[in-house]
CSV table of C-alpha atoms in Angstrom, one decimal:
chain,number,residue,atom,x,y,z
A,48,MET,CA,230.4,-217.0,122.9
A,49,ILE,CA,230.6,-220.7,122.1
A,50,ASP,CA,232.7,-222.7,124.5
A,51,LYS,CA,234.1,-224.9,121.7
A,52,PRO,CA,236.6,-224.3,118.8
A,53,ARG,CA,234.6,-223.1,115.8
A,54,ASP,CA,234.3,-225.2,112.7
A,55,TYR,CA,236.2,-223.9,109.7
A,56,CYS,CA,234.8,-225.0,106.3
A,57,GLY,CA,233.8,-227.9,104.2
A,58,ILE,CA,234.4,-228.4,100.4
A,59,PHE,CA,233.0,-230.8,97.9
A,60,GLY,CA,233.5,-231.3,94.1
A,61,ILE,CA,232.5,-233.6,91.4
A,62,GLN,CA,233.5,-234.0,87.7
A,63,ASN,CA,231.6,-235.4,84.7
A,64,HIS,CA,228.2,-236.2,86.2
A,65,PRO,CA,224.8,-235.1,84.8
A,66,ASP,CA,223.6,-234.2,88.3
A,67,ALA,CA,226.8,-232.5,89.4
A,68,ALA,CA,225.2,-229.5,91.1
A,69,LEU,CA,222.5,-231.6,92.9
A,70,LEU,CA,225.1,-234.1,94.2
A,71,THR,CA,227.2,-231.2,95.4
A,72,TYR,CA,224.2,-229.9,97.3
A,73,TYR,CA,223.8,-233.2,99.0
A,74,GLY,CA,227.5,-233.3,99.8
A,75,LEU,CA,227.4,-229.8,101.3
A,76,HIS,CA,224.4,-230.9,103.4
A,77,ALA,CA,226.4,-233.7,104.9
A,78,LEU,CA,229.3,-231.3,105.6
A,79,GLN,CA,227.0,-228.7,107.2
A,80,HIS,CA,228.8,-229.2,110.6
A,81,ARG,CA,232.0,-227.7,109.1
A,82,GLY,CA,230.5,-224.3,108.4
A,83,GLN,CA,227.0,-222.7,109.0
A,84,GLU,CA,227.3,-219.1,107.9
A,85,SER,CA,227.1,-219.4,104.2
A,86,ALA,CA,227.1,-221.9,101.3
A,87,GLY,CA,227.7,-221.8,97.6
A,88,ILE,CA,228.0,-223.9,94.5
A,89,VAL,CA,229.7,-223.1,91.1
A,90,THR,CA,229.3,-225.2,88.0
A,91,SER,CA,230.9,-225.2,84.5
A,92,TYR,CA,229.6,-226.0,81.1
A,93,PHE,CA,230.3,-225.2,77.4
A,94,ASP,CA,227.5,-223.0,75.8
A,95,GLU,CA,227.2,-224.2,72.2
A,96,ASP,CA,225.2,-221.1,71.1
A,97,LYS,CA,227.7,-218.6,72.6
A,98,GLU,CA,230.7,-220.8,71.8
A,99,ARG,CA,232.3,-220.2,75.2
A,100,TRP,CA,232.6,-221.7,78.6
A,101,ILE,CA,230.0,-220.6,81.2
A,102,MET,CA,230.6,-220.8,85.0
A,103,PRO,CA,227.3,-220.1,86.9
A,104,ALA,CA,227.2,-219.7,90.7
A,105,HIS,CA,224.7,-219.6,93.5
A,106,ARG,CA,225.9,-218.4,96.9
A,107,ASP,CA,224.3,-216.8,99.9
A,108,PHE,CA,224.3,-216.5,103.7
A,109,GLY,CA,222.6,-219.3,105.6
A,110,LEU,CA,222.5,-223.1,105.9
A,111,VAL,CA,222.6,-225.3,102.8
A,112,LEU,CA,218.9,-226.1,103.0
A,113,ASN,CA,218.0,-222.4,103.1
A,114,VAL,CA,220.5,-221.2,100.4
A,115,PHE,CA,219.2,-223.8,97.9
A,116,ASP,CA,215.6,-224.0,99.0
A,117,ASP,CA,214.4,-223.4,95.4
A,118,GLN,CA,214.8,-226.7,93.4
A,119,ASN,CA,214.6,-224.8,90.2
A,120,ILE,CA,218.1,-223.5,91.0
A,121,PHE,CA,219.6,-226.8,89.8
A,122,LYS,CA,217.7,-226.7,86.5
A,123,ARG,CA,217.7,-223.0,85.7
A,124,GLU,CA,221.1,-221.8,87.1
A,125,LEU,CA,223.5,-224.5,88.0
A,126,GLN,CA,223.9,-226.3,84.7
A,127,GLY,CA,226.9,-228.4,83.8
A,128,ARG,CA,228.6,-231.8,84.5
A,129,ALA,CA,231.2,-230.4,86.9
A,130,ALA,CA,230.6,-228.5,90.2
A,131,ILE,CA,232.4,-227.4,93.4
A,132,GLY,CA,230.7,-226.4,96.6
A,133,HIS,CA,231.7,-224.7,99.9
A,134,ASN,CA,230.3,-224.4,103.4
A,135,ARG,CA,231.8,-221.4,105.2
A,136,TYR,CA,232.7,-220.4,108.7
A,137,SER,CA,234.6,-217.2,109.0
A,138,THR,CA,236.2,-215.0,111.6
A,139,THR,CA,234.1,-212.3,113.2
A,140,GLY,CA,235.1,-209.3,111.1
A,141,ALA,CA,234.5,-210.9,107.8
A,142,ALA,CA,231.3,-212.8,108.5
A,143,LYS,CA,228.9,-210.2,107.1
A,144,ASN,CA,230.7,-209.5,103.9
A,145,PRO,CA,228.9,-211.2,101.0
A,146,ALA,CA,232.1,-210.8,98.9
A,147,ASN,CA,233.7,-213.5,101.2
A,148,ILE,CA,231.1,-216.2,100.3
A,149,GLN,CA,232.8,-219.1,98.5
A,150,PRO,CA,233.4,-220.6,96.0
A,151,PHE,CA,235.1,-217.6,94.4
A,152,ARG,CA,235.1,-217.4,90.6
A,153,VAL,CA,237.0,-215.2,88.2
A,154,HIS,CA,237.6,-214.9,84.5
A,155,TYR,CA,241.2,-214.2,83.5
A,156,HIS,CA,243.4,-214.6,80.4
A,157,GLU,CA,243.4,-218.4,80.5
A,158,GLY,CA,239.6,-218.8,81.1
A,159,ASN,CA,237.3,-219.2,84.1
A,160,ILE,CA,238.5,-220.5,87.5
A,161,ALA,CA,236.6,-221.0,90.7
A,162,ILE,CA,238.0,-222.0,94.1
A,163,GLY,CA,236.8,-223.2,97.5
A,164,HIS,CA,239.3,-223.3,100.5
A,165,ASN,CA,239.4,-225.1,103.8
A,166,GLY,CA,242.3,-223.8,105.9
A,167,ASN,CA,244.4,-220.8,106.7
A,168,LEU,CA,247.4,-219.4,104.9
A,169,ALA,CA,250.3,-218.6,107.2
A,170,ASN,CA,252.0,-216.2,104.9
A,171,ALA,CA,248.8,-214.3,103.8
A,172,LYS,CA,249.9,-211.0,105.2
A,173,GLN,CA,253.2,-211.0,103.2
A,174,LEU,CA,251.3,-211.9,100.0
A,175,ARG,CA,248.7,-209.3,100.6
A,176,ASP,CA,251.3,-206.6,101.2
A,177,ARG,CA,253.1,-207.6,98.1
A,178,PHE,CA,250.0,-207.4,95.9
A,179,ARG,CA,249.1,-204.0,97.4
A,180,GLN,CA,252.4,-202.6,96.5
A,181,GLU,CA,251.8,-203.8,92.9
A,182,GLY,CA,248.5,-202.0,92.8
A,183,VAL,CA,246.2,-205.1,93.0
A,184,LEU,CA,242.7,-204.5,94.1
A,185,PHE,CA,240.9,-206.9,96.4
A,186,GLN,CA,237.3,-207.9,96.3
A,187,SER,CA,237.2,-209.7,99.7
A,188,THR,CA,239.1,-210.0,103.0
A,189,SER,CA,239.6,-213.7,102.6
A,190,ASP,CA,243.1,-215.2,102.1
A,191,THR,CA,241.5,-217.5,99.4
A,192,GLU,CA,241.5,-214.6,97.0
A,193,LEU,CA,245.3,-214.4,97.2
A,194,ILE,CA,245.5,-217.8,95.5
A,195,LEU,CA,243.5,-216.5,92.5
A,196,HIS,CA,245.8,-213.5,92.2
A,197,LEU,CA,248.9,-215.7,92.3
A,198,ILE,CA,247.4,-217.9,89.5
A,199,SER,CA,246.5,-214.9,87.3
A,200,HIS,CA,249.9,-213.2,87.8
A,201,SER,CA,251.9,-216.4,87.1
A,202,PRO,CA,254.3,-216.2,84.1
A,203,LYS,CA,253.8,-219.9,83.4
A,204,LYS,CA,252.3,-220.9,80.1
A,205,THR,CA,249.6,-223.5,80.9
A,206,GLN,CA,246.8,-223.2,83.5
A,207,ILE,CA,248.0,-226.2,85.4
A,208,GLU,CA,251.6,-224.8,85.5
A,209,GLN,CA,250.1,-221.5,86.8
A,210,VAL,CA,248.2,-223.3,89.5
A,211,LEU,CA,251.3,-225.2,90.6
A,212,ASP,CA,253.3,-222.0,90.5
A,213,ALA,CA,250.8,-220.3,92.8
A,214,LEU,CA,250.7,-223.3,95.2
A,215,ASP,CA,254.5,-223.1,95.5
A,216,GLN,CA,254.2,-219.6,96.9
A,217,ILE,CA,251.6,-220.3,99.7
A,218,GLU,CA,252.3,-221.6,103.2
A,219,GLY,CA,250.1,-223.0,106.0
A,220,ALA,CA,247.1,-225.3,106.0
A,221,TYR,CA,244.9,-225.7,103.0
A,222,SER,CA,242.7,-228.2,101.3
A,223,LEU,CA,241.5,-226.6,98.0
A,224,MET,CA,238.9,-227.4,95.4
A,225,MET,CA,239.3,-225.6,92.1
A,226,LEU,CA,237.1,-225.7,89.0
A,227,THR,CA,238.4,-224.6,85.6
A,228,ASP,CA,236.5,-224.7,82.3
A,229,ASP,CA,237.2,-228.4,81.9
A,230,LYS,CA,239.1,-229.6,85.0
A,231,LEU,CA,238.4,-230.3,88.7
A,232,ILE,CA,241.6,-229.8,90.8
A,233,ALA,CA,241.9,-231.0,94.4
A,234,VAL,CA,244.8,-229.9,96.5
A,235,ARG,CA,246.1,-230.8,100.0
A,236,ASP,CA,249.0,-228.9,101.6
A,237,PRO,CA,252.3,-230.7,102.0
A,238,ASN,CA,251.8,-231.0,105.8
A,239,GLY,CA,248.4,-232.5,105.3
A,240,PHE,CA,246.7,-230.4,108.0
A,241,ARG,CA,243.2,-230.7,106.6
A,242,PRO,CA,241.4,-233.9,105.4
A,243,LEU,CA,240.4,-234.4,101.8
A,244,ALA,CA,239.2,-237.7,100.3
A,245,LEU,CA,238.6,-239.0,96.7
A,246,GLY,CA,235.5,-241.0,95.9
A,247,LYS,CA,233.5,-242.3,92.9
A,248,VAL,CA,229.8,-242.3,92.1
A,249,ASP,CA,228.2,-243.6,88.9
A,250,GLY,CA,231.7,-243.8,87.3
A,251,SER,CA,232.5,-240.1,88.1
A,252,TYR,CA,235.1,-238.9,90.5
A,253,CYS,CA,234.2,-236.7,93.5
A,254,VAL,CA,236.2,-235.1,96.3
A,255,SER,CA,235.2,-234.1,99.8
A,256,SER,CA,236.5,-232.9,103.1
A,257,GLU,CA,234.9,-235.9,104.8
A,258,THR,CA,233.6,-239.2,103.6
A,259,CYS,CA,230.2,-238.7,105.2
A,260,ALA,CA,229.4,-236.7,102.0
A,261,PHE,CA,230.1,-239.8,99.9
A,262,ASP,CA,227.6,-241.8,101.9
A,263,ILE,CA,224.7,-239.4,101.3
A,264,ILE,CA,225.2,-239.8,97.5
A,265,ASP,CA,226.1,-243.5,97.6
A,266,ALA,CA,229.6,-242.9,96.4
A,267,GLU,CA,232.6,-245.2,97.0
A,268,TYR,CA,235.5,-244.0,99.0
A,269,ILE,CA,238.7,-244.5,96.9
A,270,ARG,CA,241.5,-243.0,99.0
A,271,ASP,CA,242.7,-239.9,100.7
A,272,ILE,CA,244.3,-237.1,98.7
A,273,GLU,CA,247.9,-237.4,99.9
A,274,PRO,CA,249.6,-234.5,101.7
A,275,GLY,CA,251.1,-232.3,99.1
A,276,GLU,CA,249.1,-233.9,96.2
A,277,VAL,CA,247.5,-231.9,93.4
A,278,LEU,CA,245.0,-234.1,91.7
A,279,VAL,CA,243.7,-233.0,88.3
A,280,ILE,CA,240.5,-234.6,86.9
A,281,ASP,CA,239.6,-233.6,83.4
A,282,GLN,CA,236.1,-233.4,81.9
A,283,ASN,CA,236.2,-237.1,81.0
A,284,GLY,CA,237.2,-237.9,84.6
A,285,GLY,CA,236.0,-241.3,85.7
A,286,SER,CA,235.1,-242.6,82.2
A,287,ASP,CA,238.0,-242.4,79.8
A,288,SER,CA,240.9,-241.2,81.9
A,289,GLU,CA,242.5,-241.4,85.2
A,290,PRO,CA,243.3,-238.3,87.3
A,291,GLU,CA,246.8,-236.7,86.9
A,292,SER,CA,248.7,-236.4,90.1
A,293,TYR,CA,251.4,-233.8,90.9
A,294,HIS,CA,253.2,-233.3,94.2
A,295,LEU,CA,254.3,-230.1,96.0
A,296,ASP,CA,257.6,-229.9,97.7
A,297,PRO,CA,257.3,-229.6,101.5
A,298,GLU,CA,258.5,-226.2,102.7
A,299,TYR,CA,259.3,-227.3,106.3
A,300,GLY,CA,260.8,-230.7,106.3
A,301,THR,CA,259.1,-233.9,105.3
A,302,ASP,CA,257.0,-234.5,108.3
A,303,THR,CA,253.2,-234.3,107.9
A,304,SER,CA,251.1,-232.7,110.6
A,305,GLN,CA,247.5,-233.7,110.3
A,306,CYS,CA,245.2,-231.8,112.6
A,307,ILE,CA,244.6,-234.1,115.6
A,308,PHE,CA,241.6,-232.1,116.6
A,309,GLU,CA,239.7,-233.4,113.6
A,310,PHE,CA,239.5,-236.7,115.5
A,311,VAL,CA,238.8,-235.1,118.8
A,312,TYR,CA,235.9,-232.9,117.8
A,313,PHE,CA,235.4,-231.5,114.3
A,314,SER,CA,234.7,-234.5,112.0
A,315,ARG,CA,231.5,-236.5,112.1
A,316,PRO,CA,231.9,-239.9,113.8
A,317,ASP,CA,230.6,-241.6,110.7
A,318,SER,CA,233.4,-240.1,108.5
A,319,LYS,CA,236.7,-241.6,107.6
A,320,ILE,CA,239.5,-239.0,107.7
A,321,PHE,CA,243.3,-239.5,107.5
A,322,GLY,CA,242.7,-243.1,106.5
A,323,GLU,CA,240.6,-244.1,109.6
A,324,ASN,CA,237.1,-244.1,110.9
A,325,VAL,CA,236.5,-241.2,113.3
A,326,ASP,CA,234.3,-243.3,115.6
A,327,LYS,CA,237.1,-245.9,116.1
A,328,VAL,CA,239.6,-243.2,117.0
A,329,ARG,CA,237.3,-241.5,119.5
A,330,ARG,CA,236.5,-244.8,121.2
A,331,ASN,CA,240.3,-245.2,121.5
A,332,LEU,CA,240.5,-241.8,123.1
A,333,GLY,CA,238.1,-243.0,125.7
A,334,LYS,CA,240.1,-246.1,126.2
A,335,TYR,CA,243.3,-244.1,126.9
A,336,LEU,CA,241.4,-241.8,129.2
A,337,ALA,CA,240.4,-244.9,131.2
A,338,LYS,CA,244.0,-246.0,131.3
A,339,GLU,CA,245.2,-242.7,132.7
A,340,HIS,CA,242.1,-242.1,134.9
A,341,PRO,CA,240.4,-245.4,135.8
A,342,ILE,CA,237.0,-244.8,137.4
A,343,ASN,CA,238.0,-246.5,140.7
A,344,GLU,CA,240.7,-243.7,141.1
A,345,VAL,CA,238.2,-241.0,140.2
A,346,ILE,CA,235.2,-241.8,142.4
A,347,ARG,CA,235.3,-240.7,146.0
A,348,ASN,CA,231.9,-241.1,147.6
A,349,ALA,CA,229.9,-243.6,145.5
A,350,PRO,CA,226.7,-244.9,147.1
A,351,ASP,CA,227.0,-248.6,148.0
A,352,ASP,CA,223.8,-249.5,146.2
A,353,LYS,CA,224.3,-247.6,143.0
A,354,LYS,CA,226.9,-248.0,140.3
A,355,PRO,CA,228.7,-244.9,139.1
A,356,ILE,CA,227.4,-243.6,135.8
A,357,VAL,CA,229.2,-242.1,132.9
A,358,ILE,CA,227.4,-239.5,130.8
A,359,SER,CA,228.6,-237.7,127.7
A,360,VAL,CA,228.1,-234.1,126.6
A,361,PRO,CA,226.3,-234.8,123.3
A,362,ASP,CA,227.0,-235.3,120.6
A,363,SER,CA,230.7,-235.1,119.8
A,364,SER,CA,231.9,-236.9,123.0
A,365,ASN,CA,229.4,-239.8,122.9
A,366,THR,CA,231.9,-242.4,121.5
A,367,ALA,CA,234.7,-241.3,123.7
A,368,ALA,CA,232.4,-241.9,126.7
A,369,LEU,CA,231.5,-245.3,125.4
A,370,GLY,CA,235.2,-246.2,125.0
A,371,TYR,CA,235.9,-245.0,128.6
A,372,VAL,CA,233.1,-247.2,130.0
A,373,HIS,CA,234.1,-250.3,128.0
A,374,GLU,CA,237.7,-250.1,129.0
A,375,ASN,CA,236.8,-249.7,132.7
A,376,GLN,CA,234.4,-252.7,132.5
A,377,LYS,CA,237.1,-254.8,130.8
A,378,PHE,CA,239.2,-254.4,134.0
A,379,GLY,CA,236.4,-255.0,136.4
A,380,HIS,CA,235.6,-251.4,137.4
A,381,GLU,CA,231.9,-251.0,137.9
A,382,CYS,CA,230.2,-248.3,135.9
A,383,LYS,CA,227.7,-247.9,133.2
A,384,PHE,CA,227.0,-245.5,130.4
A,385,GLU,CA,223.8,-243.5,130.8
A,386,ILE,CA,222.0,-240.8,128.8
A,387,GLY,CA,222.1,-238.0,131.4
A,388,LEU,CA,222.0,-235.0,129.1
A,389,ILE,CA,219.6,-234.5,126.3
A,390,ARG,CA,220.5,-232.1,123.5
A,391,ASN,CA,217.9,-230.0,121.6
A,392,HIS,CA,218.9,-230.2,118.0
A,393,TYR,CA,216.5,-227.5,116.9
A,394,VAL,CA,218.2,-224.5,118.5
A,395,GLY,CA,219.4,-222.3,115.8
A,396,ARG,CA,222.7,-220.3,115.9
A,397,THR,CA,220.8,-217.0,116.4
A,398,PHE,CA,218.3,-218.3,119.0
A,399,ILE,CA,217.3,-215.6,121.5
A,400,SER,CA,215.1,-216.3,124.5
A,401,PRO,CA,212.8,-213.3,125.1
A,402,GLY,CA,213.7,-211.5,128.2
A,403,GLN,CA,216.9,-213.5,128.7
A,404,LYS,CA,220.4,-212.3,128.0
A,405,SER,CA,222.5,-214.7,130.1
A,406,ARG,CA,224.7,-217.3,128.5
A,407,GLU,CA,223.3,-219.8,131.0
A,408,GLN,CA,219.9,-219.5,129.5
A,409,LYS,CA,221.4,-220.2,126.1
A,410,VAL,CA,222.9,-223.4,127.5
A,411,ARG,CA,219.6,-224.4,128.9
A,412,THR,CA,217.9,-224.0,125.5
A,413,LYS,CA,220.4,-226.5,124.1
A,414,PHE,CA,220.7,-229.1,126.9
A,415,ASN,CA,218.5,-230.6,129.6
A,416,THR,CA,219.2,-233.2,132.3
A,417,VAL,CA,217.5,-236.5,132.9
A,418,LYS,CA,217.1,-236.1,136.6
A,419,GLY,CA,215.9,-239.7,137.3
A,420,VAL,CA,219.2,-241.0,135.9
A,421,ILE,CA,221.4,-238.6,137.8
A,422,GLU,CA,219.8,-238.3,141.3
A,423,GLY,CA,221.9,-239.9,144.0
A,424,ARG,CA,224.6,-241.2,141.6
A,425,SER,CA,228.3,-240.6,141.3
A,426,VAL,CA,228.4,-238.9,137.9
A,427,ILE,CA,231.4,-238.9,135.5
A,428,ILE,CA,231.0,-236.4,132.7
A,429,VAL,CA,233.0,-237.0,129.6
A,430,ASP,CA,233.6,-234.2,127.1
A,431,ASP,CA,235.9,-233.8,124.2
A,432,SER,CA,237.4,-230.5,125.1
A,433,ILE,CA,237.1,-227.3,127.3
A,434,VAL,CA,237.9,-223.9,125.8
A,435,ARG,CA,236.7,-221.1,128.0
A,436,GLY,CA,234.9,-223.2,130.6
A,437,THR,CA,231.7,-221.2,130.5
A,438,THR,CA,229.5,-223.9,129.0
A,439,SER,CA,231.1,-226.6,131.2
A,440,ARG,CA,230.3,-224.5,134.3
A,441,TYR,CA,226.6,-224.1,133.3
A,442,LEU,CA,226.2,-227.8,132.5
A,443,VAL,CA,227.7,-228.8,135.8
A,444,ASN,CA,225.3,-226.4,137.6
A,445,MET,CA,222.4,-228.0,135.8
A,446,ILE,CA,223.5,-231.5,136.8
A,447,ARG,CA,224.0,-230.4,140.4
A,448,GLN,CA,220.4,-229.4,140.5
A,449,ALA,CA,219.5,-233.0,139.7
A,450,ASP,CA,221.1,-233.9,143.1
A,451,PRO,CA,223.9,-236.3,142.2
A,452,ALA,CA,226.2,-237.7,145.0
A,453,GLU,CA,229.3,-236.3,143.3
A,454,ILE,CA,230.4,-235.0,139.9
A,455,HIS,CA,233.7,-235.6,138.1
A,456,PHE,CA,234.7,-234.1,134.7
A,457,LEU,CA,236.9,-236.0,132.3
A,458,VAL,CA,238.2,-234.6,129.0
A,459,SER,CA,239.3,-236.8,126.2
A,460,SER,CA,242.0,-234.3,125.1
A,461,PRO,CA,244.7,-232.2,126.9
A,462,PRO,CA,244.1,-228.7,128.1
A,463,ILE,CA,243.9,-226.2,125.2
A,464,ILE,CA,246.7,-223.6,125.8
A,465,SER,CA,247.3,-222.0,122.5
A,466,PRO,CA,245.4,-220.7,119.4
A,467,CYS,CA,245.3,-222.5,116.1
A,468,TYR,CA,246.7,-220.7,113.0
A,469,TYR,CA,245.9,-223.5,110.6
A,470,GLY,CA,242.1,-223.1,110.1
A,471,MET,CA,240.4,-223.4,113.5
A,472,ASP,CA,239.1,-220.4,115.3
A,473,PHE,CA,240.1,-220.5,119.0
A,474,PRO,CA,239.8,-217.6,121.4
A,475,SER,CA,242.9,-215.6,122.4
A,476,PRO,CA,245.3,-217.3,124.8
A,477,GLU,CA,244.0,-215.1,127.6
A,478,GLU,CA,240.5,-216.4,127.2
A,479,LEU,CA,241.5,-220.1,127.4
A,480,MET,CA,240.6,-221.5,130.8
A,481,ALA,CA,243.8,-223.5,131.1
A,482,ASN,CA,245.8,-220.3,130.7
A,483,ARG,CA,243.6,-218.1,133.0
A,484,PHE,CA,244.3,-220.5,135.8
A,485,ASP,CA,248.0,-221.2,134.9
A,486,ARG,CA,247.1,-224.8,134.1
A,487,ASP,CA,246.2,-225.4,137.8
A,488,ILE,CA,243.8,-228.4,137.5
A,489,GLU,CA,242.3,-228.0,141.0
A,490,GLU,CA,241.5,-224.3,140.4
A,491,MET,CA,240.0,-225.2,137.1
A,492,ALA,CA,237.9,-227.8,138.8
A,493,LYS,CA,236.6,-225.2,141.2
A,494,GLU,CA,235.9,-222.8,138.3
A,495,ILE,CA,233.5,-225.3,136.6
A,496,GLY,CA,232.1,-226.6,139.9
A,497,VAL,CA,233.2,-230.3,139.9
A,498,ASP,CA,234.6,-232.5,142.6
A,499,SER,CA,237.6,-233.3,140.3
A,500,LEU,CA,238.8,-232.5,136.8
A,501,ARG,CA,241.0,-234.8,134.7
A,502,TYR,CA,242.4,-234.5,131.2
A,503,LEU,CA,243.9,-236.9,128.7
A,504,SER,CA,247.7,-236.2,128.5
A,505,PRO,CA,249.3,-235.0,125.2
A,506,ASP,CA,251.2,-238.3,124.9
A,507,GLY,CA,248.0,-240.2,125.6
A,508,LEU,CA,246.2,-238.3,122.9
A,509,VAL,CA,248.9,-239.0,120.3
A,510,ASN,CA,249.3,-242.6,121.3
A,511,ALA,CA,245.5,-243.2,121.2
A,512,VAL,CA,245.2,-241.8,117.7
A,513,LYS,CA,248.3,-243.6,116.4
A,514,GLU,CA,247.2,-246.9,117.8
A,515,ALA,CA,243.8,-246.6,116.2
A,516,ASN,CA,244.8,-245.1,112.9
A,517,ILE,CA,246.4,-247.0,110.1
A,518,SER,CA,248.1,-243.8,108.8
A,519,ASP,CA,251.8,-243.4,109.3
A,520,HIS,CA,251.6,-239.6,109.1
A,521,GLY,CA,252.3,-237.3,112.0
A,522,TYR,CA,249.9,-235.0,113.7
A,523,CYS,CA,249.7,-231.3,114.6
A,524,THR,CA,249.1,-230.8,118.4
A,525,ALA,CA,249.9,-227.1,118.5
A,526,CYS,CA,246.7,-226.1,120.4
A,527,PHE,CA,247.7,-228.4,123.2
A,528,THR,CA,251.5,-228.1,123.1
A,529,GLU,CA,252.4,-224.7,121.4
A,530,ASN,CA,254.5,-226.8,118.9
A,531,TYR,CA,253.7,-225.1,115.6
A,532,PRO,CA,254.9,-227.2,112.6
A,533,VAL,CA,254.7,-224.3,110.2
A,534,PRO,CA,255.9,-220.7,111.1
A,535,VAL,CA,253.1,-218.2,111.3
A,536,ASN,CA,253.0,-214.4,111.1
A,537,PHE,CA,251.5,-213.8,114.5
A,538,GLY,CA,250.8,-210.2,113.7
A,539,VAL,CA,248.2,-210.9,111.1
A,540,GLU,CA,244.8,-209.4,111.6
A,541,LYS,CA,241.9,-211.8,111.4
A,542,GLU,CA,239.9,-209.6,109.1
A,543,GLU,CA,242.8,-209.8,106.6
A,544,ASN,CA,243.5,-213.5,107.0
A,545,GLU,CA,240.1,-215.0,107.2
A,546,ILE,CA,239.8,-218.6,108.5
A,547,VAL,CA,237.8,-220.7,106.1
């Protein structure tokens, strides 16, 4: 049981490029952190001999490097100048079903269409029930399939009109990549929950969940896909024509609600999302953490001859820890950043230590302490979030064994008190540490074994992000505040409403 929210999915697409499938492969590799259970690529091309459009696909369980380990796949199977790709993380019940591996592709009366989805549909249960009553058969347990059924059942005349009709009937969080015979379609929901960016490489348009995928293929970042925007790039995209842009009407007011947890944890620090660099925002989270909890108010028993040290839980909290140290030093509070925890990057998701069954052993395979740095020091641990508290407890126990003078734990986000229904997989409310201890900070500190525990406040989180971010859009903070911007059918079963 991982003591972090689980990544959802990453999507990438490119139109009118001779190496479309290969560039999509590189893009998915850069987005591997967003989903590690399966990967897939679909391409499109016109077969002159058969006089029809062909849409080949290659999908399988595993990491991108494993799924596409045969280079001949790109020459033999994935032909064409347009491609979309998908990295997948799913909920537990649906993970082992190969029918759920995306991108999905179907052939219907208007031609071929493939889709990759990052998000979660809030009205999936209602849509699924409706289709079942109409006798529709399902091939997967993913809510993504519902979008394809809505398109194929649409009474509209053109394919673009059918797509827009389908999008008008779905609710929740979604960034979509669709590939038709001759078009690449990128979609972001009206609330803008999930990031999606437009780029250009060798004169061809590409779209990605994060801009780190542009960097690996030397593409230029153009702009974000706007909340509610449907961007249509035809087969000449980038050379002879500009993309067509449509906009969806917001279902619940006009306020956007970008996922604030993207900045806290999910996105890579070298990415730009929601118009701003993730690294910059995370440093600002550390800055606000220092404003609310300056180190001189945290430390209790610092040795006279040794400065307090700040260590991060690598890798996602590194920049927040740097921001915390810099802000304290700016105001004359003595402390320094140290590498106190080393992360083993070669531990696979299915790593099993022979003869060991404990979760603590799994933590020890992933992290190790630098004892010479920690011994005799007042130690401030900075982490981005705490979910169940299990990993935090084991990490603190490891650090205790290095004989520090004291240990304090600072979190660059508020306590997580409620699940996410917009594309992140959190435990049930009862499993969240903040709920188990009724948000009693002192009891939570005892649970993980530290001398004190401090969180960034909800207001501090929002203010830190808004100060650092040039975007004027709003943010979703439901996992910290229980303020859900889009109504959700809370009775939905995970296996029938798969998070992707």
